[in-house]
PDB file of C-alpha atoms in Angstrom:
ATOM      1  CA  MET S  22      31.190  11.037  82.378  1.00  0.00           C
ATOM      2  CA  TYR S  23      29.473   7.637  82.397  1.00  0.00           C
ATOM      3  CA  LEU S  24      27.780   8.385  85.749  1.00  0.00           C
ATOM      4  CA  LYS S  25      26.516  11.759  84.463  1.00  0.00           C
ATOM      5  CA  GLN S  26      24.973  10.086  81.390  1.00  0.00           C
ATOM      6  CA  ARG S  27      23.313   7.425  83.560  1.00  0.00           C
ATOM      7  CA  ILE S  28      21.785  10.117  85.789  1.00  0.00           C
ATOM      8  CA  ILE S  29      20.506  12.058  82.758  1.00  0.00           C
ATOM      9  CA  ASN S  30      19.043   8.883  81.247  1.00  0.00           C
ATOM     10  CA  SER S  31      17.338   7.923  84.517  1.00  0.00           C
ATOM     11  CA  VAL S  32      15.750  11.387  84.948  1.00  0.00           C
ATOM     12  CA  LEU S  33      14.552  11.865  81.360  1.00  0.00           C
ATOM     13  CA  PRO S  34      11.609   9.873  80.053  1.00  0.00           C
ATOM     14  CA  ASN S  35      12.382   7.430  77.261  1.00  0.00           C
ATOM     15  CA  PRO S  36      12.565   8.740  73.661  1.00  0.00           C
ATOM     16  CA  GLN S  37       9.129   7.287  72.832  1.00  0.00           C
ATOM     17  CA  THR S  38       7.500   9.287  75.652  1.00  0.00           C
ATOM     18  CA  LEU S  39       9.421  12.446  74.731  1.00  0.00           C
ATOM     19  CA  THR S  40       8.323  12.112  71.108  1.00  0.00           C
ATOM     20  CA  ILE S  41       4.694  11.797  72.204  1.00  0.00           C
ATOM     21  CA  ILE S  42       5.043  14.906  74.403  1.00  0.00           C
ATOM     22  CA  VAL S  43       6.541  16.880  71.493  1.00  0.00           C
ATOM     23  CA  SER S  44       3.751  15.802  69.130  1.00  0.00           C
ATOM     24  CA  LEU S  45       0.987  16.578  71.646  1.00  0.00           C
ATOM     25  CA  LEU S  46       2.403  20.011  72.474  1.00  0.00           C
ATOM     26  CA  ALA S  47       2.749  20.873  68.779  1.00  0.00           C
ATOM     27  CA  THR S  48      -0.750  19.680  67.880  1.00  0.00           C
ATOM     28  CA  LEU S  49      -2.528  21.170  70.890  1.00  0.00           C
ATOM     29  CA  GLY S  50      -0.574  24.428  70.593  1.00  0.00           C
ATOM     30  CA  VAL S  51      -1.679  24.883  66.987  1.00  0.00           C
ATOM     31  CA  LEU S  52      -5.259  23.983  67.943  1.00  0.00           C
ATOM     32  CA  LEU S  53      -5.185  26.640  70.672  1.00  0.00           C
ATOM     33  CA  GLU S  54      -3.831  29.193  68.195  1.00  0.00           C
ATOM     34  CA  LEU S  55      -6.612  28.385  65.743  1.00  0.00           C
ATOM     35  CA  LEU S  56      -9.306  28.643  68.423  1.00  0.00           C
ATOM     36  CA  GLY S  57      -7.806  31.931  69.652  1.00  0.00           C
ATOM     37  CA  GLY S  58      -7.809  33.217  66.065  1.00  0.00           C
ATOM     38  CA  ILE S  59     -11.476  32.286  65.635  1.00  0.00           C
ATOM     39  CA  TRP S  60     -12.269  33.954  68.951  1.00  0.00           C
ATOM     40  CA  ASP S  61     -10.428  37.064  67.777  1.00  0.00           C
ATOM     41  CA  ALA S  62     -12.387  37.062  64.500  1.00  0.00           C
ATOM     42  CA  SER S  63     -15.674  36.762  66.391  1.00  0.00           C
ATOM     43  CA  SER S  64     -14.708  39.730  68.569  1.00  0.00           C
ATOM     44  CA  HIS S  65     -14.234  41.694  65.335  1.00  0.00           C
ATOM     45  CA  ALA S  66     -17.792  40.697  64.373  1.00  0.00           C
ATOM     46  CA  VAL S  67     -19.212  42.301  67.535  1.00  0.00           C
ATOM     47  CA  ARG S  68     -16.875  45.252  67.051  1.00  0.00           C
ATOM     48  CA  ALA S  69     -15.051  44.763  70.354  1.00  0.00           C
ATOM     49  CA  PRO S  70     -12.133  47.157  70.853  1.00  0.00           C
ATOM     50  CA  GLU S  71      -8.902  45.756  69.391  1.00  0.00           C
ATOM     51  CA  GLN S  72      -5.637  45.741  71.308  1.00  0.00           C
ATOM     52  CA  PHE S  73      -2.501  43.713  70.784  1.00  0.00           C
ATOM     53  CA  TRP S  74      -2.694  42.276  74.326  1.00  0.00           C
ATOM     54  CA  SER S  75      -6.378  41.307  74.175  1.00  0.00           C
ATOM     55  CA  ILE S  76      -7.466  38.040  75.824  1.00  0.00           C
ATOM     56  CA  GLN S  77      -7.959  36.518  72.356  1.00  0.00           C
ATOM     57  CA  HIS S  78      -4.404  37.371  71.382  1.00  0.00           C
ATOM     58  CA  VAL S  79      -3.132  36.004  74.709  1.00  0.00           C
ATOM     59  CA  ALA S  80      -4.832  32.678  73.864  1.00  0.00           C
ATOM     60  CA  VAL S  81      -2.976  32.708  70.541  1.00  0.00           C
ATOM     61  CA  TYR S  82       0.318  33.558  72.280  1.00  0.00           C
ATOM     62  CA  PHE S  83      -0.192  30.712  74.745  1.00  0.00           C
ATOM     63  CA  GLY S  84      -0.594  28.392  71.751  1.00  0.00           C
ATOM     64  CA  VAL S  85       2.608  29.786  70.249  1.00  0.00           C
ATOM     65  CA  SER S  86       4.354  29.220  73.591  1.00  0.00           C
ATOM     66  CA  THR S  87       3.115  25.634  73.649  1.00  0.00           C
ATOM     67  CA  VAL S  88       4.482  25.016  70.150  1.00  0.00           C
ATOM     68  CA  ALA S  89       7.741  26.718  71.179  1.00  0.00           C
ATOM     69  CA  ALA S  90       8.020  24.379  74.189  1.00  0.00           C
ATOM     70  CA  SER S  91       7.465  21.479  71.796  1.00  0.00           C
ATOM     71  CA  SER S  92      10.232  22.683  69.501  1.00  0.00           C
ATOM     72  CA  ILE S  93      12.671  23.291  72.393  1.00  0.00           C
ATOM     73  CA  LEU S  94      12.107  19.754  73.671  1.00  0.00           C
ATOM     74  CA  GLY S  95      12.455  18.447  70.113  1.00  0.00           C
ATOM     75  CA  PHE S  96      15.677  20.412  69.638  1.00  0.00           C
ATOM     76  CA  LEU S  97      17.104  18.903  72.825  1.00  0.00           C
ATOM     77  CA  MET S  98      16.189  15.442  71.555  1.00  0.00           C
ATOM     78  CA  LEU S  99      17.942  16.142  68.258  1.00  0.00           C
ATOM     79  CA  HIS S 100      20.958  17.586  70.043  1.00  0.00           C
ATOM     80  CA  LYS S 101      21.246  14.534  72.315  1.00  0.00           C
ATOM     81  CA  LYS S 102      20.782  12.278  69.249  1.00  0.00           C
ATOM     82  CA  ILE S 103      18.045  10.256  70.908  1.00  0.00           C
ATOM     83  CA  ILE S 104      15.698  10.351  67.934  1.00  0.00           C
ATOM     84  CA  ILE S 105      16.074   8.894  64.456  1.00  0.00           C
ATOM     85  CA  GLY S 106      14.266   8.394  61.167  1.00  0.00           C
ATOM     86  CA  LYS S 107      11.039  10.094  60.168  1.00  0.00           C
ATOM     87  CA  SER S 108      10.525  11.481  63.658  1.00  0.00           C
ATOM     88  CA  LYS S 109      13.731  13.491  63.235  1.00  0.00           C
ATOM     89  CA  THR S 110      12.343  15.183  60.109  1.00  0.00           C
ATOM     90  CA  ALA S 111       8.999  15.861  61.814  1.00  0.00           C
ATOM     91  CA  ILE S 112      10.734  17.551  64.753  1.00  0.00           C
ATOM     92  CA  LYS S 113      12.775  19.726  62.379  1.00  0.00           C
ATOM     93  CA  ILE S 114       9.503  20.809  60.709  1.00  0.00           C
ATOM     94  CA  ILE S 115       8.030  21.729  64.118  1.00  0.00           C
ATOM     95  CA  ILE S 116      11.151  23.721  64.996  1.00  0.00           C
ATOM     96  CA  LEU S 117      11.018  25.644  61.705  1.00  0.00           C
ATOM     97  CA  GLY S 118       7.304  26.360  62.208  1.00  0.00           C
ATOM     98  CA  SER S 119       7.929  27.573  65.738  1.00  0.00           C
ATOM     99  CA  ILE S 120      10.746  29.894  64.631  1.00  0.00           C
ATOM    100  CA  LEU S 121       8.502  31.387  61.947  1.00  0.00           C
ATOM    101  CA  GLN S 122       5.683  31.939  64.435  1.00  0.00           C
ATOM    102  CA  ILE S 123       7.885  33.603  67.042  1.00  0.00           C
ATOM    103  CA  ALA S 124       9.613  35.863  64.510  1.00  0.00           C
ATOM    104  CA  ALA S 125       6.300  36.784  62.869  1.00  0.00           C
ATOM    105  CA  GLY S 126       4.663  37.361  66.260  1.00  0.00           C
ATOM    106  CA  TYR S 127       7.407  39.795  67.199  1.00  0.00           C
ATOM    107  CA  GLY S 128       7.038  41.431  63.782  1.00  0.00           C
ATOM    108  CA  ASP S 129       3.281  41.699  64.342  1.00  0.00           C
ATOM    109  CA  SER S 130       3.862  43.412  67.681  1.00  0.00           C
ATOM    110  CA  VAL S 131       6.209  45.926  66.020  1.00  0.00           C
ATOM    111  CA  SER S 132       3.699  46.397  63.198  1.00  0.00           C
ATOM    112  CA  HIS S 133       0.878  47.151  65.670  1.00  0.00           C
ATOM    113  CA  ASP S 134       3.121  49.634  67.495  1.00  0.00           C
ATOM    114  CA  LEU S 135       4.150  51.431  64.294  1.00  0.00           C
ATOM    115  CA  PHE S 136       1.002  51.245  62.166  1.00  0.00           C
ATOM    116  CA  GLY S 137      -1.841  50.457  64.568  1.00  0.00           C
ATOM    117  CA  ILE S 138      -4.405  47.825  63.716  1.00  0.00           C
ATOM    118  CA  ASP S 139      -3.624  45.911  60.566  1.00  0.00           C
ATOM    119  CA  GLY S 140      -5.796  43.892  58.225  1.00  0.00           C
ATOM    120  CA  LEU S 141      -5.808  40.273  57.156  1.00  0.00           C
ATOM    121  CA  ILE S 142      -2.844  40.740  54.845  1.00  0.00           C
ATOM    122  CA  SER S 143       0.303  42.038  56.474  1.00  0.00           C
ATOM    123  CA  TRP S 144       3.996  41.312  56.263  1.00  0.00           C
ATOM    124  CA  SER S 145       3.777  39.458  59.602  1.00  0.00           C
ATOM    125  CA  HIS S 146       0.543  37.457  59.318  1.00  0.00           C
ATOM    126  CA  GLN S 147       1.396  35.169  56.409  1.00  0.00           C
ATOM    127  CA  PRO S 148       4.746  33.925  57.830  1.00  0.00           C
ATOM    128  CA  LEU S 149       2.946  33.272  61.116  1.00  0.00           C
ATOM    129  CA  GLU S 150       0.288  31.264  59.295  1.00  0.00           C
ATOM    130  CA  LEU S 151       2.964  29.303  57.411  1.00  0.00           C
ATOM    131  CA  GLY S 152       4.542  28.519  60.791  1.00  0.00           C
ATOM    132  CA  LEU S 153       1.156  27.224  61.961  1.00  0.00           C
ATOM    133  CA  VAL S 154       0.928  24.909  58.958  1.00  0.00           C
ATOM    134  CA  LEU S 155       4.465  23.593  59.431  1.00  0.00           C
ATOM    135  CA  SER S 156       4.008  22.979  63.164  1.00  0.00           C
ATOM    136  CA  SER S 157       0.717  21.169  62.598  1.00  0.00           C
ATOM    137  CA  ILE S 158       2.263  18.990  59.872  1.00  0.00           C
ATOM    138  CA  GLY S 159       5.177  18.105  62.164  1.00  0.00           C
ATOM    139  CA  GLY S 160       2.778  17.237  64.989  1.00  0.00           C
ATOM    140  CA  TYR S 161       0.721  15.077  62.645  1.00  0.00           C
ATOM    141  CA  LEU S 162       3.795  13.236  61.358  1.00  0.00           C
ATOM    142  CA  LEU S 163       4.919  12.438  64.897  1.00  0.00           C
ATOM    143  CA  LEU S 164       1.469  11.294  66.049  1.00  0.00           C
ATOM    144  CA  SER S 165       0.818   9.179  62.963  1.00  0.00           C
ATOM    145  CA  HIS S 166       3.892   7.023  63.667  1.00  0.00           C
ATOM    146  CA  ARG S 167       2.813   6.103  67.204  1.00  0.00           C
ATOM    147  CA  LYS S 168       1.693   2.531  67.819  1.00  0.00           C
ATOM    148  CA  ASN S 169      -0.270   3.309  71.005  1.00  0.00           C
ATOM    149  CA  ASP S 170      -4.056   3.166  70.470  1.00  0.00           C
ATOM    150  CA  PHE S 171      -4.695   6.187  72.688  1.00  0.00           C
ATOM    151  CA  PHE S 172      -2.466   8.399  70.596  1.00  0.00           C
ATOM    152  CA  LYS S 173      -3.856   6.967  67.358  1.00  0.00           C
ATOM    153  CA  LYS S 174      -7.200   8.429  68.494  1.00  0.00           C
ATOM    154  CA  LEU S 175      -5.605  11.894  68.488  1.00  0.00           C
ATOM    155  CA  VAL S 176      -4.588  11.656  64.824  1.00  0.00           C
ATOM    156  CA  PRO S 177      -7.961  13.100  63.654  1.00  0.00           C
ATOM    157  CA  VAL S 178      -7.370  16.155  65.877  1.00  0.00           C
ATOM    158  CA  SER S 179      -3.958  16.505  64.285  1.00  0.00           C
ATOM    159  CA  ILE S 180      -5.435  16.170  60.790  1.00  0.00           C
ATOM    160  CA  PHE S 181      -7.995  18.843  61.717  1.00  0.00           C
ATOM    161  CA  THR S 182      -5.212  21.249  62.743  1.00  0.00           C
ATOM    162  CA  VAL S 183      -3.359  20.625  59.467  1.00  0.00           C
ATOM    163  CA  LEU S 184      -6.514  21.241  57.416  1.00  0.00           C
ATOM    164  CA  MET S 185      -7.625  24.321  59.341  1.00  0.00           C
ATOM    165  CA  SER S 186      -4.207  25.983  59.383  1.00  0.00           C
ATOM    166  CA  SER S 187      -3.779  25.226  55.668  1.00  0.00           C
ATOM    167  CA  CYS S 188      -7.206  26.714  54.888  1.00  0.00           C
ATOM    168  CA  TRP S 189      -6.366  29.796  56.933  1.00  0.00           C
ATOM    169  CA  LEU S 190      -3.118  30.316  55.009  1.00  0.00           C
ATOM    170  CA  ALA S 191      -4.800  29.579  51.653  1.00  0.00           C
ATOM    171  CA  PHE S 192      -7.520  32.138  52.367  1.00  0.00           C
ATOM    172  CA  SER S 193      -4.951  34.775  53.307  1.00  0.00           C
ATOM    173  CA  LEU S 194      -2.873  34.095  50.215  1.00  0.00           C
ATOM    174  CA  SER S 195      -5.992  34.222  48.035  1.00  0.00           C
ATOM    175  CA  LEU S 196      -6.481  37.814  49.174  1.00  0.00           C
ATOM    176  CA  PHE S 197      -3.359  38.811  47.262  1.00  0.00           C
ATOM    177  CA  VAL S 198      -5.132  38.059  43.979  1.00  0.00           C
ATOM    178  CA  SER S 199      -8.761  38.611  44.914  1.00  0.00           C
ATOM    179  CA  ALA S 200      -8.570  41.232  47.649  1.00  0.00           C
ATOM    180  CA  ILE S 201     -11.426  43.494  46.565  1.00  0.00           C
ATOM    181  CA  PRO S 202     -14.198  40.904  46.024  1.00  0.00           C
ATOM    182  CA  VAL S 203     -13.219  38.743  49.001  1.00  0.00           C
ATOM    183  CA  CYS S 204     -12.543  41.648  51.348  1.00  0.00           C
ATOM    184  CA  THR S 205     -15.912  43.160  50.543  1.00  0.00           C
ATOM    185  CA  LEU S 206     -17.552  39.959  51.809  1.00  0.00           C
ATOM    186  CA  VAL S 207     -15.529  39.719  55.020  1.00  0.00           C
ATOM    187  CA  TYR S 208     -15.197  43.422  55.779  1.00  0.00           C
ATOM    188  CA  GLU S 209     -18.064  43.333  58.282  1.00  0.00           C
ATOM    189  CA  ILE S 210     -16.372  40.542  60.224  1.00  0.00           C
ATOM    190  CA  PHE S 211     -12.896  42.040  60.229  1.00  0.00           C
ATOM    191  CA  SER S 212     -13.779  45.656  60.927  1.00  0.00           C
ATOM    192  CA  SER S 213     -10.208  46.686  60.212  1.00  0.00           C
ATOM    193  CA  GLY S 214     -10.715  45.490  56.651  1.00  0.00           C
ATOM    194  CA  CYS S 215      -8.187  43.749  54.490  1.00  0.00           C
ATOM    195  CA  ALA S 216      -5.591  46.472  54.465  1.00  0.00           C
ATOM    196  CA  VAL S 217      -2.218  45.617  53.007  1.00  0.00           C
ATOM    197  CA  LEU S 218       0.755  47.119  54.844  1.00  0.00           C
TER     198      LEU S 218
END
């Protein structure tokens, strides 16, 4: 048993390095999702044909996969009890965000299959956006506790992902109360409109 633990410890990077990897994957995954979402919105502006497996959506899914890899690594760290304190809470937030994104992504796929193209408000989009916010917050919390100067330089990127994902969710939630005036303004961009499923 002792030999097995020594081998595992010699193969795995130290907890500090693993924590940095988790935070980078979470932050960069959310950033990729946001950029893919903007790319998708711009394709709506030029009225490009919409499919669930479009290149824009694949960029978003790759971001989701990156966040999922971050949460799996974080889960393993929690399971092996090699992380403590505030970092433990941050990893739990990333894991929750990742679960929401994966479940909502699957729900979005089912929604597209059953109902076709949906609008900005759907039963799957808002949980996905909440997952984005949670994952970005977890990534920020992990990065902000690092002492290394290189990783301190990435904190503004992390802050950007928190702000952008929060704005995205806030805009979507605002459509519940102001759908007609706001949707009229953005209808030309999102040619599918702001339909509510």
